[in-house]
Coordinates of C-alpha atoms and ligand atoms in Angstrom, one line a residue:
M1 CA 26.3 -16.2 1.5
S2 CA 29.0 -14.8 0.2
D3 CA 29.6 -10.7 0.3
V4 CA 28.2 -8.6 -2.3
L5 CA 29.5 -5.4 -3.7
I6 CA 27.5 -3.1 -5.5
Q7 CA 30.0 -0.7 -7.3
G8 CA 29.5 2.9 -8.4
G9 CA 25.7 3.7 -8.0
R10 CA 24.2 6.6 -7.3
I11 CA 22.8 6.2 -3.6
I12 CA 19.7 7.9 -3.0
T13 CA 18.1 8.1 0.2
A14 CA 15.3 10.3 1.7
V15 CA 18.3 12.8 2.5
D16 CA 21.2 11.9 0.6
D17 CA 22.5 11.7 -3.2
Y18 CA 26.0 10.6 -3.9
V19 CA 28.0 8.0 -5.8
A20 CA 29.7 5.3 -3.6
D21 CA 29.9 1.4 -3.2
I22 CA 28.0 -0.8 -1.1
L23 CA 29.4 -3.9 0.6
I24 CA 27.2 -6.3 2.0
H25 CA 28.0 -9.3 4.6
D26 CA 25.1 -11.6 5.8
G27 CA 22.4 -9.7 4.4
K28 CA 23.2 -6.4 6.0
I29 CA 24.9 -3.3 4.9
E30 CA 28.3 -3.8 6.0
A31 CA 30.3 -0.6 4.7
I32 CA 29.3 2.3 2.4
G33 CA 32.5 3.9 1.0
R34 CA 34.4 4.8 -2.1
S35 CA 36.4 2.5 -4.3
L36 CA 35.5 -0.5 -1.6
S37 CA 36.8 -3.9 -2.9
V38 CA 36.6 -7.3 -1.4
E39 CA 38.2 -10.1 -3.5
S40 CA 35.9 -12.9 -2.5
A41 CA 32.5 -10.7 -2.9
Q42 CA 30.3 -11.0 -5.9
T43 CA 30.3 -7.8 -7.3
Y44 CA 27.7 -5.9 -9.1
D45 CA 28.4 -2.8 -11.4
A46 CA 25.9 0.0 -10.9
T47 CA 27.5 2.9 -13.1
G48 CA 24.7 5.0 -14.3
L49 CA 21.9 3.5 -11.8
F50 CA 20.1 4.9 -9.0
V51 CA 20.6 3.0 -5.8
F52 CA 17.3 3.3 -3.7
P53 CA 16.5 1.5 -0.5
G54 CA 13.9 -1.4 -1.3
G55 CA 10.2 -0.2 -1.4
V56 CA 7.7 -0.6 1.7
D57 CA 4.4 -1.0 0.3
V58 CA 2.1 -0.6 3.5
H59 CA -1.2 -1.3 2.0
T60 CA -1.6 -4.6 -0.1
H61 CA -4.4 -7.3 -0.2
M62 CA -2.9 -10.8 -1.2
E63 CA -5.6 -13.5 -1.4
S64 CA -7.8 -11.6 0.8
S65 CA -11.6 -12.3 0.8
Q66 CA -14.1 -9.6 0.3
G67 CA -17.6 -11.5 0.4
P68 CA -18.0 -14.1 -2.0
A69 CA -14.9 -12.4 -3.9
I70 CA -11.1 -13.6 -3.1
T71 CA -8.2 -11.3 -4.5
C72 CA -6.4 -12.9 -7.3
D73 CA -3.0 -12.7 -6.4
T74 CA -1.5 -15.4 -3.5
Y75 CA 1.1 -14.3 -1.4
E76 CA 3.4 -16.2 -3.5
T77 CA 2.5 -14.3 -6.7
G78 CA 1.9 -11.2 -5.4
T79 CA 5.3 -10.7 -3.8
I80 CA 6.8 -11.8 -6.7
S81 CA 4.9 -8.9 -8.7
A82 CA 5.9 -6.6 -5.8
A83 CA 9.5 -7.7 -6.0
F84 CA 9.7 -7.0 -10.1
G85 CA 8.3 -3.3 -8.9
G86 CA 11.4 -2.9 -6.3
T87 CA 9.1 -3.3 -3.7
T88 CA 10.9 -5.7 -0.9
T89 CA 8.6 -5.2 2.1
I90 CA 4.9 -5.3 2.0
I91 CA 2.5 -5.0 5.0
D92 CA -0.7 -7.1 4.1
F93 CA -3.7 -7.9 6.3
A94 CA -5.1 -10.4 8.5
Q95 CA -8.8 -9.9 8.8
Q96 CA -10.5 -10.6 12.0
E97 CA -13.6 -13.0 11.2
K98 CA -16.6 -12.3 13.4
G99 CA -16.5 -14.1 16.6
E100 CA -12.7 -14.7 16.0
S101 CA -10.1 -13.9 18.7
A102 CA -7.3 -11.3 17.4
K103 CA -4.4 -13.9 17.9
A104 CA -6.1 -16.5 16.2
T105 CA -6.6 -14.0 13.1
F106 CA -2.8 -13.4 13.1
D107 CA -2.0 -16.9 13.5
R108 CA -4.0 -17.9 10.6
R109 CA -2.8 -15.4 8.3
L110 CA 0.8 -15.8 9.1
E111 CA 0.5 -19.7 8.4
L112 CA -1.0 -19.1 4.9
A113 CA 1.4 -16.5 4.1
E114 CA 4.8 -17.8 5.5
P115 CA 5.7 -20.6 3.0
Q116 CA 4.6 -18.5 0.0
I117 CA 6.5 -15.1 0.4
G118 CA 9.3 -14.1 -1.8
I119 CA 9.9 -10.7 -0.1
D120 CA 9.2 -9.6 3.9
V121 CA 6.0 -9.2 5.0
G122 CA 4.1 -7.7 7.9
F123 CA 0.7 -7.7 8.9
H124 CA -1.8 -4.7 9.9
L125 CA -4.7 -6.5 11.8
I126 CA -8.2 -5.8 10.5
L127 CA -10.5 -5.5 13.3
T128 CA -14.5 -6.2 12.2
D129 CA -15.5 -7.4 16.1
V130 CA -14.3 -5.3 18.7
R131 CA -15.4 -7.3 21.8
P132 CA -13.7 -6.6 25.3
E133 CA -11.7 -9.9 25.1
V134 CA -10.5 -9.0 21.8
L135 CA -9.3 -5.5 23.0
S136 CA -7.4 -7.5 25.7
E137 CA -5.6 -9.2 23.3
L138 CA -4.0 -5.9 21.6
P139 CA -0.9 -5.4 23.8
D140 CA 0.3 -8.8 23.2
L141 CA -0.2 -8.5 19.7
I142 CA 1.6 -5.3 19.9
N143 CA 4.7 -6.6 22.0
Q144 CA 5.1 -10.0 21.4
D145 CA 3.8 -10.6 17.9
G146 CA 4.9 -7.4 16.2
V147 CA 1.5 -6.6 14.9
S148 CA 1.5 -2.8 15.8
S149 CA -0.9 -1.1 13.8
F150 CA -4.8 -2.1 13.5
K151 CA -7.2 -1.2 10.7
M152 CA -11.1 -0.4 10.9
F153 CA -13.5 0.0 8.5
M154 CA -15.9 3.1 8.8
A155 CA -17.8 2.0 5.4
Y156 CA -19.3 -1.2 4.5
P157 CA -22.2 -1.4 7.2
D158 CA -23.2 -5.3 8.5
I159 CA -19.9 -6.2 6.9
L160 CA -16.7 -4.9 7.8
M161 CA -18.0 -1.4 9.3
V162 CA -17.3 -0.9 13.3
D163 CA -19.1 1.8 15.1
D164 CA -17.3 5.1 16.6
A165 CA -17.3 3.6 20.0
S166 CA -15.5 0.4 18.9
I167 CA -12.9 2.6 17.2
F168 CA -12.4 5.1 20.2
R169 CA -11.8 2.0 22.5
T170 CA -9.7 0.3 20.0
M171 CA -7.7 3.6 19.9
R172 CA -7.4 4.0 23.5
T173 CA -6.1 0.5 24.2
V174 CA -3.8 0.4 21.3
G175 CA -2.2 4.3 22.0
T176 CA -1.5 3.1 25.5
H177 CA 0.8 0.4 24.1
G178 CA 2.4 2.8 21.0
G179 CA 0.4 1.1 18.3
M180 CA -1.3 2.8 15.4
V181 CA -4.8 2.8 14.1
N182 CA -5.5 2.9 10.4
L183 CA -8.9 4.0 9.0
H184 CA -10.8 3.2 6.0
A185 CA -12.6 7.0 5.9
E186 CA -16.0 7.0 4.3
N187 CA -19.2 7.5 5.9
G188 CA -20.9 3.8 5.4
A189 CA -24.1 4.5 6.8
V190 CA -24.9 7.3 4.2
I191 CA -23.2 5.7 1.4
Q192 CA -25.5 2.7 1.9
V193 CA -28.7 5.0 1.2
L194 CA -27.2 6.5 -1.9
I195 CA -26.5 3.1 -3.2
E196 CA -29.8 1.9 -2.3
E197 CA -31.3 4.9 -4.3
A198 CA -29.1 4.3 -7.3
L199 CA -30.1 0.7 -7.5
A200 CA -33.9 1.3 -7.0
Q201 CA -34.0 3.7 -9.8
G202 CA -32.3 0.9 -11.8
N203 CA -28.9 2.6 -12.2
T204 CA -26.4 -0.7 -11.7
S205 CA -23.5 0.2 -13.8
P206 CA -20.0 0.8 -12.4
K207 CA -20.4 4.4 -12.9
Y208 CA -22.8 4.3 -10.0
H209 CA -19.7 3.2 -7.7
A210 CA -18.3 6.4 -8.0
L211 CA -21.9 8.5 -8.1
T212 CA -22.5 7.1 -4.4
R213 CA -19.4 7.6 -2.7
P214 CA -19.0 11.3 -2.5
R215 CA -16.1 13.3 -1.5
I216 CA -17.6 15.0 1.2
M217 CA -18.6 11.6 2.9
E218 CA -14.9 10.5 2.8
A219 CA -14.1 14.0 4.3
E220 CA -16.9 13.6 7.2
A221 CA -15.5 10.6 8.2
T222 CA -11.6 11.8 8.1
H223 CA -12.8 14.4 10.1
R224 CA -14.4 12.0 12.9
A225 CA -11.6 9.8 12.7
I226 CA -9.2 12.4 13.4
R227 CA -11.3 13.9 16.1
L228 CA -11.7 10.5 18.0
A229 CA -8.1 9.9 17.7
E230 CA -7.4 13.6 19.1
L231 CA -9.8 12.7 22.1
A232 CA -8.1 9.3 22.7
E233 CA -4.7 11.3 22.4
I234 CA -3.1 8.8 20.1
P235 CA -1.8 9.2 16.2
V236 CA -4.1 8.2 13.5
Y237 CA -3.2 7.1 9.8
I238 CA -6.0 7.6 6.8
V239 CA -5.7 4.9 4.7
H240 CA -6.0 5.5 0.8
L241 CA -6.8 9.4 1.0
S242 CA -8.4 10.2 -2.5
S243 CA -10.4 13.6 -2.2
E244 CA -9.3 17.4 -2.0
E245 CA -11.8 17.7 1.0
A246 CA -10.5 14.8 2.9
L247 CA -6.7 16.1 2.8
Q248 CA -8.0 19.6 3.6
V249 CA -9.5 18.0 7.1
V250 CA -5.7 16.3 7.4
V251 CA -4.1 19.5 7.0
E252 CA -6.2 21.4 9.3
A253 CA -5.4 18.9 12.3
R254 CA -2.0 18.8 11.4
D255 CA -1.9 22.7 11.6
R256 CA -3.1 22.4 15.2
G257 CA -0.5 19.9 15.7
I258 CA -2.5 16.8 15.7
P259 CA -0.6 13.7 14.9
A260 CA -2.9 12.9 11.8
F261 CA -1.4 10.9 9.0
A262 CA -2.3 9.8 5.8
E263 CA -1.4 7.7 2.4
T264 CA -2.8 8.2 -1.1
C265 CA -2.0 5.8 -3.8
P266 CA -1.0 6.0 -7.8
H267 CA -4.4 5.5 -9.0
Y268 CA -5.7 8.9 -7.4
L269 CA -2.5 10.7 -8.5
F270 CA -2.7 9.6 -12.3
L271 CA -6.4 8.6 -13.3
T272 CA -9.7 10.4 -12.9
I273 CA -13.4 9.6 -12.6
E274 CA -13.9 10.0 -16.5
K275 CA -12.6 6.5 -16.7
Y276 CA -16.3 5.5 -15.2
D277 CA -17.6 6.5 -18.7
I278 CA -15.8 3.9 -20.7
P279 CA -18.4 2.0 -22.1
G280 CA -19.9 -1.4 -21.2
F281 CA -18.5 -3.2 -18.0
E282 CA -14.6 -2.6 -18.9
S283 CA -15.3 0.6 -16.5
A284 CA -15.3 -2.2 -13.6
K285 CA -11.5 -2.4 -13.9
Y286 CA -11.7 1.1 -12.0
V287 CA -14.0 0.1 -9.1
M288 CA -11.8 0.5 -6.2
T289 CA -12.7 2.5 -3.0
P290 CA -12.7 5.3 -2.8
P291 CA -13.5 5.7 -6.2
L292 CA -11.2 7.8 -8.6
R293 CA -12.1 11.5 -8.4
E294 CA -12.1 14.6 -10.3
H295 CA -8.8 16.1 -12.0
S296 CA -8.7 18.8 -9.2
C297 CA -8.1 16.6 -6.4
Q298 CA -5.1 15.7 -8.1
H299 CA -3.0 18.7 -7.8
A300 CA -4.4 19.1 -4.1
L301 CA -3.0 15.6 -3.4
W302 CA 0.4 16.2 -5.3
R303 CA 0.5 19.8 -3.3
G304 CA 0.1 17.3 0.0
L305 CA 3.0 14.8 -1.0
R306 CA 5.3 18.0 -1.5
F307 CA 4.4 19.7 1.8
D308 CA 4.0 16.4 3.8
D309 CA 0.6 16.6 4.5
L310 CA 0.4 13.1 2.9
Q311 CA 3.2 11.0 4.1
I312 CA 2.9 8.0 2.2
V313 CA 2.3 6.6 -1.3
S314 CA 1.0 2.8 -0.9
T315 CA -0.6 0.9 -3.7
D316 CA -3.5 -0.5 -2.1
H317 CA -2.9 -3.7 -4.3
C318 CA -6.2 -5.4 -4.0
P319 CA -6.6 -7.1 -7.2
F320 CA -9.4 -8.9 -9.0
C321 CA -9.6 -10.2 -12.9
L322 CA -12.1 -8.6 -14.9
N323 CA -12.7 -11.8 -16.6
E324 CA -14.2 -14.7 -15.3
Q325 CA -11.8 -17.1 -16.8
P326 CA -9.4 -18.8 -16.2
L327 CA -9.4 -18.2 -12.3
G328 CA -13.2 -18.2 -11.8
I329 CA -16.0 -15.9 -10.9
N330 CA -15.0 -15.6 -7.4
Y331 CA -11.6 -14.1 -8.5
S332 CA -13.4 -11.6 -10.9
K333 CA -15.1 -8.2 -11.2
Q334 CA -18.1 -10.2 -12.9
L335 CA -19.9 -11.2 -9.6
G336 CA -21.1 -7.7 -10.0
K337 CA -22.0 -7.5 -13.8
N338 CA -25.8 -6.8 -12.9
D339 CA -25.3 -4.6 -9.8
F340 CA -22.4 -2.3 -9.2
S341 CA -22.6 -2.6 -5.5
K342 CA -21.6 -6.3 -5.8
I343 CA -18.4 -5.7 -7.9
P344 CA -15.2 -6.6 -6.0
N345 CA -13.7 -3.3 -5.0
G346 CA -10.4 -2.8 -5.5
A347 CA -7.7 -2.7 -8.2
P348 CA -3.8 -4.0 -9.0
G349 CA -0.7 -1.9 -8.7
V350 CA 1.9 -3.2 -6.4
E351 CA 4.3 -3.7 -9.5
L352 CA 4.2 -0.2 -10.7
R353 CA 4.4 2.2 -7.4
L354 CA 8.2 3.2 -8.3
T355 CA 8.1 3.5 -11.8
L356 CA 4.6 5.5 -12.1
L357 CA 5.7 7.7 -9.1
Y358 CA 9.3 8.4 -10.5
D359 CA 8.0 8.9 -13.8
G360 CA 5.0 11.0 -13.2
G361 CA 6.2 12.5 -10.0
V362 CA 10.2 13.2 -10.0
R363 CA 10.7 13.5 -13.9
T364 CA 8.2 16.0 -13.9
G365 CA 9.2 17.9 -11.3
K366 CA 6.5 17.6 -8.9
I367 CA 8.8 16.0 -6.0
T368 CA 12.3 15.7 -5.9
L369 CA 14.3 12.3 -5.9
N370 CA 14.7 12.4 -2.0
R371 CA 11.2 13.0 -1.5
F372 CA 10.2 10.1 -3.8
V373 CA 12.5 7.8 -1.9
Q374 CA 11.1 9.2 1.4
L375 CA 7.6 8.5 0.4
V376 CA 7.8 5.0 -1.0
S377 CA 10.2 3.6 1.5
T378 CA 11.6 5.6 4.4
A379 CA 8.3 6.8 5.8
P380 CA 6.4 3.7 5.6
A381 CA 9.2 2.1 7.3
K382 CA 9.4 4.6 10.1
M383 CA 5.4 4.9 10.5
F384 CA 4.9 1.4 10.9
G385 CA 8.2 0.5 13.0
L386 CA 10.6 -0.8 10.7
F387 CA 13.1 1.6 10.6
P388 CA 16.0 1.5 10.4
R389 CA 16.0 -2.0 9.5
K390 CA 14.1 -1.2 6.2
G391 CA 14.0 2.2 4.4
A392 CA 17.4 3.1 4.5
I393 CA 20.8 2.7 3.0
A394 CA 22.7 2.8 5.9
V395 CA 25.5 0.4 7.9
G396 CA 23.4 -2.1 9.5
S397 CA 20.3 -1.8 7.5
D398 CA 18.9 -4.9 5.8
A399 CA 20.4 -4.6 2.1
D400 CA 17.2 -4.4 0.7
I401 CA 18.5 -2.5 -2.4
V402 CA 17.0 -1.4 -5.8
L403 CA 19.3 -0.8 -8.7
F404 CA 16.9 1.6 -11.0
D405 CA 17.8 2.6 -14.8
P406 CA 16.3 6.6 -14.6
N407 CA 16.6 6.6 -18.5
K408 CA 15.0 3.2 -19.7
T409 CA 11.6 3.8 -21.2
H410 CA 9.0 0.8 -21.4
T411 CA 5.5 0.5 -21.8
L412 CA 3.3 -0.6 -18.8
S413 CA 1.1 -3.8 -19.6
A414 CA -0.9 -6.8 -18.3
A415 CA 1.2 -8.9 -20.8
T416 CA 4.4 -8.1 -18.9
H417 CA 3.7 -7.7 -15.6
H418 CA 3.8 -10.6 -12.9
S419 CA 0.6 -10.2 -11.0
R420 CA -2.0 -12.8 -11.9
V421 CA -4.7 -10.2 -12.4
D422 CA -5.6 -9.9 -16.3
Y423 CA -5.4 -6.2 -16.9
S424 CA -3.2 -3.1 -15.7
L425 CA -4.9 0.2 -15.0
F426 CA -2.2 1.9 -16.7
E427 CA -2.1 -0.6 -20.0
G428 CA 0.0 1.1 -22.8
R429 CA 1.3 3.7 -20.7
E430 CA 4.9 4.7 -21.7
V431 CA 7.0 5.7 -18.3
T432 CA 10.9 6.2 -18.1
G433 CA 12.6 4.9 -14.9
K434 CA 12.7 0.9 -14.7
V435 CA 13.6 -1.4 -11.9
E436 CA 16.8 -3.2 -13.0
K437 CA 17.8 -5.5 -10.0
V438 CA 16.4 -6.0 -6.6
F439 CA 18.4 -7.3 -3.6
L440 CA 16.5 -8.9 -0.6
R441 CA 18.8 -9.1 2.1
G442 CA 21.5 -9.1 -0.1
E443 CA 20.4 -11.6 -2.1
L444 CA 19.8 -10.9 -5.9
I445 CA 15.7 -11.8 -6.4
V446 CA 15.2 -10.0 -9.6
D447 CA 17.5 -9.5 -12.2
G448 CA 15.9 -7.7 -15.4
D449 CA 13.1 -10.0 -16.4
R450 CA 14.3 -12.9 -14.3
Y451 CA 12.8 -13.7 -11.0
L452 CA 15.4 -15.4 -9.1
G453 CA 14.2 -15.3 -5.7
K454 CA 12.3 -18.3 -4.0
S455 CA 8.8 -18.8 -2.2
G456 CA 9.5 -18.9 1.8
K457 CA 12.6 -17.1 1.4
G458 CA 10.5 -13.7 2.5
Q459 CA 10.5 -13.2 6.4
Y460 CA 7.6 -12.3 8.6
L461 CA 8.6 -8.7 10.2
K462 CA 7.8 -8.4 13.8
R463 CA 7.6 -4.5 13.9
S464 CA 8.3 -2.3 16.5
A465 CA 5.5 0.0 18.2
S466 CA 7.4 3.1 17.5
G467 CA 5.2 4.6 14.7
A468 CA 4.1 8.1 13.9
I469 CA 6.8 10.4 14.4
L470 CA 8.3 11.3 11.2
Ligands
LIG501 N1 -10.7 -0.7 0.9 C1 -9.4 -1.2 1.1 O1 -8.3 -0.7 1.8 N2 -8.9 -1.9 -0.2 C2 -10.0 -2.3 -0.9 C3 -11.4 -2.0 -0.6 C4 -11.4 -1.0 0.2 O2 -12.5 -0.8 0.6
LIG502 ZN1 -10.2 0.5 2.6
LIG503 ZN1 -7.2 -2.1 0.8

């Protein structure tokens, strides 16, 4: 592979902002300086563009089962979509089947993903069946396989939910080896009561998805998760935090010095609960968990992002088509046409994270440019054991680089995105700031509208157990 030289761009990292050239050799950043020149290098002019480290999205669900439903992006299409959005690393999920060993779960997922991925990929392991023999496998997964984070659900009884004892046992085991526990924090048992009550009253429309998942039940589970972690003396990471009340719990813990961390997602920052008032089944597009919240929560979330009470913006890309055709009913929200509790939970977004957060966060003055890079790249890489290989523009780091035009205005639409999903949460929204070129380990994989990457060229990332200390 020939050397690559990116000239004259404005390099923005989590802490820096300066104009310089970047020389790439063998997929790594070899040198950063003024007026670099290497005759044999393939040269790109980045004058007038921002140069970001590749995005790191630590929460995606590619070809992932949810009961009878399957997310509609394969590892191939999902990683292409991510690449167009300036994301060069995802951490996806390997979900344990009941009775399955943790190692078999990981092996099965890696085998499925590896030939397809166009960007680099790691896995969190979702534990659904915390038997003693499963716990005894976790140290090797952390230390040998590079799976250093484990997700559990406090929601979805009888399907995914694990009890507090299982969470606590996992925390103790994982903590001893420097791993991280991620929690979907909602009180699943109480939510189940509310769902049954709603259905018994004949309330079957998508809106009841939101009405049966109250903010204080997210806060209750968040509190429980953090207290369990406190007792186990390990850090804890709350996924897809959506509500002001849950955030208050995180803030309170952090103020006491507890290593509690959390992410939020663009849909909670830019969309509100009113979407469920759209008539008919169209509002099923917005059925994700937790649901969209009231506008007041958005103020709290932005404040959390600014003050580092929230550390990461991930997408929770979990796409299901609105329509049954062409992919089939199992890829579609139509599974819940007559019963909101059967609508597959999740929404797309892996392609939009950088542009949305730049347009709606940086350009509006809610966060700084450096904070933007911290939230979408550097902090996720640090939190999940990938830094400084990922999340940095520094000598020796992987040359995962995004050239971003801060002035280009474009309109978001399902007609132009690269996911297989048949809708966009942000259809018709005009945004300013666009990914122009994306390099993965020095190779140009996105050039404007052209995809130049290849399936299988992405690498599985063994992550270190560092985590947590940002
Ligand atoms: N939780 C997720 O993290 N993703 C999709 C659905 C859910 O409940
Ligand atoms: Zn979840
Ligand atoms: Zn998710």
